[in-house]
């Protein structure tokens, strides 16, 4: 007898339907799995047959052929255990059900028959909804995540017998439901706040501008000035994730397996801080089967690179395309994958190898230039703002008065973002000023003759590139938005220009 079970697999960050066909025939007792299975899928026959026996089902005699369609796409992972087992039970007539077409089934099986959670449930659940399935059968640990796909019946099954009983109609299992509003209203897990940062008002202002416009920023200063402390608090002033952004971010974290037990959705903007020994595969993604790297895990959040010159130059150079396009394409023998990577880059570095400012450093000019030369000009051009982080004065450290809170700064940032959302209402792919294209600059960043002369002088005096010109205008537009100003003025552009001067002082 032939049985068909609906399942799905993940390719990139999207899922595609997989039809598990099981045919129970005559001949020697043997199980054959076809359809480009990897080692984990081929091993499923041992897990499934043992789980069937330990669940008090009969081992199917004769030749059992299992086909995973489409047959020209490689199938990976243990998520096909449960659908294969259900297919074998239906093909050997141990269960009778007409629900196999209505439900999508995924899950790994333990030898006892228990259903274990798998990665990538959210994109699979969204695919089930797109395929107009009535519901999905998953492990209890995956149920909350799958329930994010509203309108889909999410059935948590503890073990193989429970799944079979539900499909036969012998057991009633209440579907899992989720309150998305309650998830977004949960208080943050951390308690860090900008109020804890003493002094550094100019740097806080720069970070506020960066957060308001989604701009990349480079913090340059000697050790102990609070660069890392400031960077870690940037996420506390960013606007909350929208539902669409949360779904995209959760998909990426789901397929990598970073969601906690029972976690349904990533509702806070991610903050990723890879070590400077990270490889290009670790940062961009890759391995033999392309998977997301740190820049994709930071999608809609912050990627913090501390000690920027300590990263391998080849690794840093691979970031140029993601910074420009908001996505990364990885080509391997197994195929080509494109992952989203719209993140805010926050980098920190010392001005010299020994950490002191150039006029105080004991390093030779050649050593300093070699150190700074690890960061290429094209990469610097893609960082909108370059900020000096000076040493904090004693009177600021000893002052008992706390600084401005993250909540107060975030309110201004959100007001500026609301202006940008209204501005780009007809451009859904432009979420903030940093993502403006050239045609947007002409429309939204027009300047008068006097301001144009100021910008011309700065470009000539500092030998800035055309890309730097665009980024100055984008930052100026954000400064104007924070002031709720409809047009750019000379003051807005002048403040934006100073955020491009430090790198020229150091690198030349």
Short mmCIF file of C-alpha atoms in Angstrom, two decimals, residues 196-459:
data_model
loop_
_atom_site.label_atom_id
_atom_site.label_comp_id
_atom_site.label_asym_id
_atom_site.label_seq_id
_atom_site.Cartn_x
_atom_site.Cartn_y
_atom_site.Cartn_z
CA UNK A 196 24.77 54.51 33.98
CA UNK A 197 27.25 56.12 31.56
CA UNK A 198 29.16 59.02 33.11
CA UNK A 199 30.05 61.89 30.79
CA UNK A 200 30.64 61.26 27.07
CA UNK A 201 27.74 63.54 26.11
CA UNK A 202 29.09 64.10 22.60
CA UNK A 203 29.34 60.34 22.02
CA UNK A 204 25.81 59.81 23.35
CA UNK A 205 24.59 62.44 20.90
CA UNK A 206 26.33 60.62 18.05
CA UNK A 207 24.82 57.28 19.09
CA UNK A 208 21.38 58.88 19.25
CA UNK A 209 21.80 60.14 15.68
CA UNK A 210 23.06 56.72 14.57
CA UNK A 211 20.07 54.97 16.18
CA UNK A 212 17.59 57.48 14.74
CA UNK A 213 18.80 56.94 11.17
CA UNK A 214 20.16 53.39 11.32
CA UNK A 215 23.69 54.64 10.56
CA UNK A 216 26.90 52.64 10.96
CA UNK A 217 29.30 54.15 13.47
CA UNK A 218 32.97 53.78 14.43
CA UNK A 219 34.13 54.64 17.96
CA UNK A 220 37.83 55.55 18.23
CA UNK A 221 39.50 56.11 21.58
CA UNK A 222 42.03 54.79 24.11
CA UNK A 223 41.17 51.86 26.40
CA UNK A 224 38.93 52.58 29.37
CA UNK A 225 36.91 55.35 27.78
CA UNK A 226 33.69 53.31 27.68
CA UNK A 227 33.49 52.34 24.01
CA UNK A 228 32.15 48.86 24.72
CA UNK A 229 29.86 50.13 27.47
CA UNK A 230 28.31 52.68 25.12
CA UNK A 231 27.97 50.21 22.25
CA UNK A 232 26.18 47.64 24.40
CA UNK A 233 23.61 50.24 25.41
CA UNK A 234 22.83 51.25 21.83
CA UNK A 235 20.21 48.50 21.53
CA UNK A 236 18.29 50.05 24.46
CA UNK A 237 17.51 53.21 22.46
CA UNK A 238 16.54 51.52 19.19
CA UNK A 239 12.83 51.41 18.33
CA UNK A 240 11.06 48.10 19.03
CA UNK A 241 10.81 45.47 16.33
CA UNK A 242 7.72 45.43 14.17
CA UNK A 243 5.94 42.09 13.71
CA UNK A 244 7.36 41.73 10.20
CA UNK A 245 10.90 42.44 11.43
CA UNK A 246 10.44 40.03 14.34
CA UNK A 247 9.32 37.26 11.97
CA UNK A 248 12.37 37.74 9.73
CA UNK A 249 14.73 37.80 12.70
CA UNK A 250 13.11 34.76 14.31
CA UNK A 251 13.39 32.76 11.08
CA UNK A 252 17.15 33.25 11.06
CA UNK A 253 17.58 32.39 14.74
CA UNK A 254 15.28 29.39 14.34
CA UNK A 255 17.20 27.71 11.53
CA UNK A 256 20.47 28.20 13.43
CA UNK A 257 18.89 26.78 16.59
CA UNK A 258 19.35 29.84 18.80
CA UNK A 259 15.79 30.06 20.10
CA UNK A 260 15.48 29.03 23.73
CA UNK A 261 13.20 26.16 24.86
CA UNK A 262 9.62 27.27 24.35
CA UNK A 263 10.65 30.64 22.92
CA UNK A 264 8.15 31.71 20.29
CA UNK A 265 9.52 34.92 18.82
CA UNK A 266 12.54 37.22 18.93
CA UNK A 267 10.94 40.44 20.15
CA UNK A 268 14.11 42.40 21.01
CA UNK A 269 16.57 43.70 18.48
CA UNK A 270 19.56 41.33 18.42
CA UNK A 271 22.98 42.46 19.60
CA UNK A 272 25.80 40.30 18.23
CA UNK A 273 29.41 40.73 19.27
CA UNK A 274 31.69 38.16 17.55
CA UNK A 275 35.29 37.77 18.70
CA UNK A 276 38.01 39.23 16.49
CA UNK A 277 39.25 35.71 15.72
CA UNK A 278 36.01 34.98 13.81
CA UNK A 279 36.49 33.55 10.32
CA UNK A 280 34.74 34.81 7.20
CA UNK A 281 32.38 31.81 7.39
CA UNK A 282 31.57 32.65 11.01
CA UNK A 283 30.89 36.28 10.20
CA UNK A 284 29.14 35.98 6.84
CA UNK A 285 27.88 32.42 7.08
CA UNK A 286 28.84 29.37 5.11
CA UNK A 287 30.31 25.98 5.95
CA UNK A 288 29.67 23.09 3.56
CA UNK A 289 25.92 23.69 3.70
CA UNK A 290 25.38 27.47 3.78
CA UNK A 291 23.98 28.70 7.09
CA UNK A 292 23.58 32.27 8.42
CA UNK A 293 26.58 33.94 10.04
CA UNK A 294 26.88 36.71 12.62
CA UNK A 295 25.87 39.50 10.22
CA UNK A 296 22.59 37.72 9.46
CA UNK A 297 22.00 36.91 13.13
CA UNK A 298 22.29 40.69 13.69
CA UNK A 299 19.55 41.35 11.08
CA UNK A 300 17.39 44.30 12.26
CA UNK A 301 19.77 44.73 15.18
CA UNK A 302 23.35 45.67 16.06
CA UNK A 303 26.61 44.02 15.03
CA UNK A 304 29.38 45.14 17.40
CA UNK A 305 32.96 44.58 16.28
CA UNK A 306 35.29 45.42 19.15
CA UNK A 307 39.00 45.90 18.42
CA UNK A 308 38.22 46.35 14.73
CA UNK A 309 41.86 46.28 13.45
CA UNK A 310 42.38 42.91 15.15
CA UNK A 311 39.94 41.24 12.74
CA UNK A 312 41.55 39.71 9.69
CA UNK A 313 41.49 42.18 6.83
CA UNK A 314 40.09 39.53 4.48
CA UNK A 315 37.19 39.01 6.90
CA UNK A 316 36.43 42.73 7.10
CA UNK A 317 36.53 43.14 3.34
CA UNK A 318 33.84 40.52 2.88
CA UNK A 319 31.45 42.82 4.76
CA UNK A 320 31.45 45.48 2.07
CA UNK A 321 28.63 43.93 0.04
CA UNK A 322 26.31 43.30 3.04
CA UNK A 323 26.86 46.85 4.31
CA UNK A 324 25.89 48.25 0.93
CA UNK A 325 23.05 45.91 -0.07
CA UNK A 326 21.61 44.63 3.22
CA UNK A 327 22.02 41.00 2.19
CA UNK A 328 24.78 38.44 1.79
CA UNK A 329 25.04 35.80 -0.93
CA UNK A 330 27.02 32.65 -0.18
CA UNK A 331 28.00 30.25 -2.95
CA UNK A 332 29.07 26.72 -2.14
CA UNK A 333 29.08 23.39 -3.94
CA UNK A 334 25.80 22.58 -2.20
CA UNK A 335 24.18 25.67 -3.71
CA UNK A 336 23.82 29.42 -3.45
CA UNK A 337 22.00 31.01 -0.53
CA UNK A 338 21.04 34.62 0.12
CA UNK A 339 20.51 35.71 3.71
CA UNK A 340 19.22 39.12 4.86
CA UNK A 341 21.70 41.27 6.77
CA UNK A 342 20.29 44.72 7.42
CA UNK A 343 22.14 45.60 10.59
CA UNK A 344 23.72 48.59 12.27
CA UNK A 345 27.49 48.18 12.38
CA UNK A 346 29.06 49.56 15.55
CA UNK A 347 32.83 49.20 15.58
CA UNK A 348 35.35 50.20 18.24
CA UNK A 349 39.11 50.55 18.04
CA UNK A 350 42.16 52.12 19.61
CA UNK A 351 43.82 54.98 17.69
CA UNK A 352 47.28 53.35 17.88
CA UNK A 353 48.71 49.88 18.66
CA UNK A 354 49.47 50.84 22.29
CA UNK A 355 46.06 52.43 22.76
CA UNK A 356 47.15 56.05 23.13
CA UNK A 357 46.37 58.98 20.87
CA UNK A 358 48.94 59.48 18.08
CA UNK A 359 50.64 62.48 19.72
CA UNK A 360 51.10 60.48 22.95
CA UNK A 361 51.92 57.08 21.48
CA UNK A 362 55.32 55.44 21.73
CA UNK A 363 54.65 53.57 18.50
CA UNK A 364 56.49 54.80 15.44
CA UNK A 365 54.54 56.48 12.63
CA UNK A 366 55.16 53.40 10.50
CA UNK A 367 53.71 51.10 13.18
CA UNK A 368 50.69 53.36 13.57
CA UNK A 369 50.05 53.45 9.83
CA UNK A 370 50.43 49.68 9.61
CA UNK A 371 47.91 49.29 12.43
CA UNK A 372 45.40 51.67 10.88
CA UNK A 373 46.04 50.20 7.44
CA UNK A 374 44.31 47.00 8.48
CA UNK A 375 41.06 48.86 7.83
CA UNK A 376 40.69 49.74 4.17
CA UNK A 377 39.40 53.03 2.80
CA UNK A 378 36.40 51.43 1.06
CA UNK A 379 35.28 49.88 4.36
CA UNK A 380 35.68 53.19 6.20
CA UNK A 381 33.63 54.91 3.52
CA UNK A 382 30.76 52.55 4.31
CA UNK A 383 30.75 53.61 7.98
CA UNK A 384 28.66 56.76 8.18
CA UNK A 385 30.00 58.27 11.41
CA UNK A 386 33.47 58.27 12.99
CA UNK A 387 33.51 59.42 16.61
CA UNK A 388 36.35 60.13 19.03
CA UNK A 389 35.71 58.75 22.51
CA UNK A 390 37.93 60.78 24.89
CA UNK A 391 38.96 59.92 28.42
CA UNK A 392 36.31 60.76 30.99
CA UNK A 393 37.19 63.64 33.32
CA UNK A 394 37.31 63.03 37.07
CA UNK A 395 34.54 65.51 37.85
CA UNK A 396 32.23 63.63 35.50
CA UNK A 397 33.10 60.26 37.05
CA UNK A 398 32.59 61.54 40.60
CA UNK A 399 29.33 63.34 39.85
CA UNK A 400 26.40 61.73 41.63
CA UNK A 401 23.83 62.86 39.09
CA UNK A 402 22.84 60.06 36.66
CA UNK A 403 22.89 60.65 32.94
CA UNK A 404 19.88 60.76 30.65
CA UNK A 405 17.98 57.48 30.61
CA UNK A 406 17.65 55.17 27.61
CA UNK A 407 13.87 55.64 27.69
CA UNK A 408 14.19 59.40 27.18
CA UNK A 409 16.65 58.99 24.31
CA UNK A 410 14.55 56.23 22.75
CA UNK A 411 11.50 58.51 22.70
CA UNK A 412 13.36 61.01 20.52
CA UNK A 413 14.72 58.22 18.31
CA UNK A 414 11.23 56.80 17.78
CA UNK A 415 9.85 60.24 16.93
CA UNK A 416 12.55 60.62 14.25
CA UNK A 417 11.83 57.12 12.92
CA UNK A 418 8.12 57.96 12.64
CA UNK A 419 9.04 60.89 10.38
CA UNK A 420 11.12 58.53 8.23
CA UNK A 421 8.34 55.92 8.04
CA UNK A 422 5.97 58.58 6.77
CA UNK A 423 8.58 59.81 4.29
CA UNK A 424 9.22 56.36 2.85
CA UNK A 425 5.65 55.07 3.08
CA UNK A 426 5.72 54.22 -0.64
CA UNK A 427 9.18 52.61 -0.36
CA UNK A 428 8.75 49.58 1.96
CA UNK A 429 12.36 48.48 1.46
CA UNK A 430 13.67 51.82 2.81
CA UNK A 431 13.22 51.53 6.57
CA UNK A 432 15.41 54.46 7.62
CA UNK A 433 17.61 57.26 6.30
CA UNK A 434 20.70 55.06 6.13
CA UNK A 435 18.96 52.92 3.46
CA UNK A 436 18.18 55.82 1.14
CA UNK A 437 19.14 55.42 -2.52
CA UNK A 438 20.59 58.17 -4.72
CA UNK A 439 17.19 59.21 -6.03
CA UNK A 440 15.96 59.61 -2.45
CA UNK A 441 18.84 61.97 -1.68
CA UNK A 442 17.80 64.30 -4.50
CA UNK A 443 14.25 64.37 -3.24
CA UNK A 444 14.71 64.52 0.53
CA UNK A 445 18.18 66.04 1.05
CA UNK A 446 18.07 69.21 -1.05
CA UNK A 447 20.35 72.00 0.25
CA UNK A 448 20.68 75.71 -0.52
CA UNK A 449 23.68 77.38 -2.15
CA UNK A 450 25.40 78.40 1.10
CA UNK A 451 25.14 74.88 2.51
CA UNK A 452 26.33 73.47 -0.79
CA UNK A 453 29.46 75.67 -0.62
CA UNK A 454 30.14 74.45 2.93
CA UNK A 455 29.86 70.85 1.79
CA UNK A 456 32.05 71.56 -1.24
CA UNK A 457 34.76 73.04 0.98
CA UNK A 458 34.63 70.03 3.33
CA UNK A 459 34.84 67.57 0.44
#
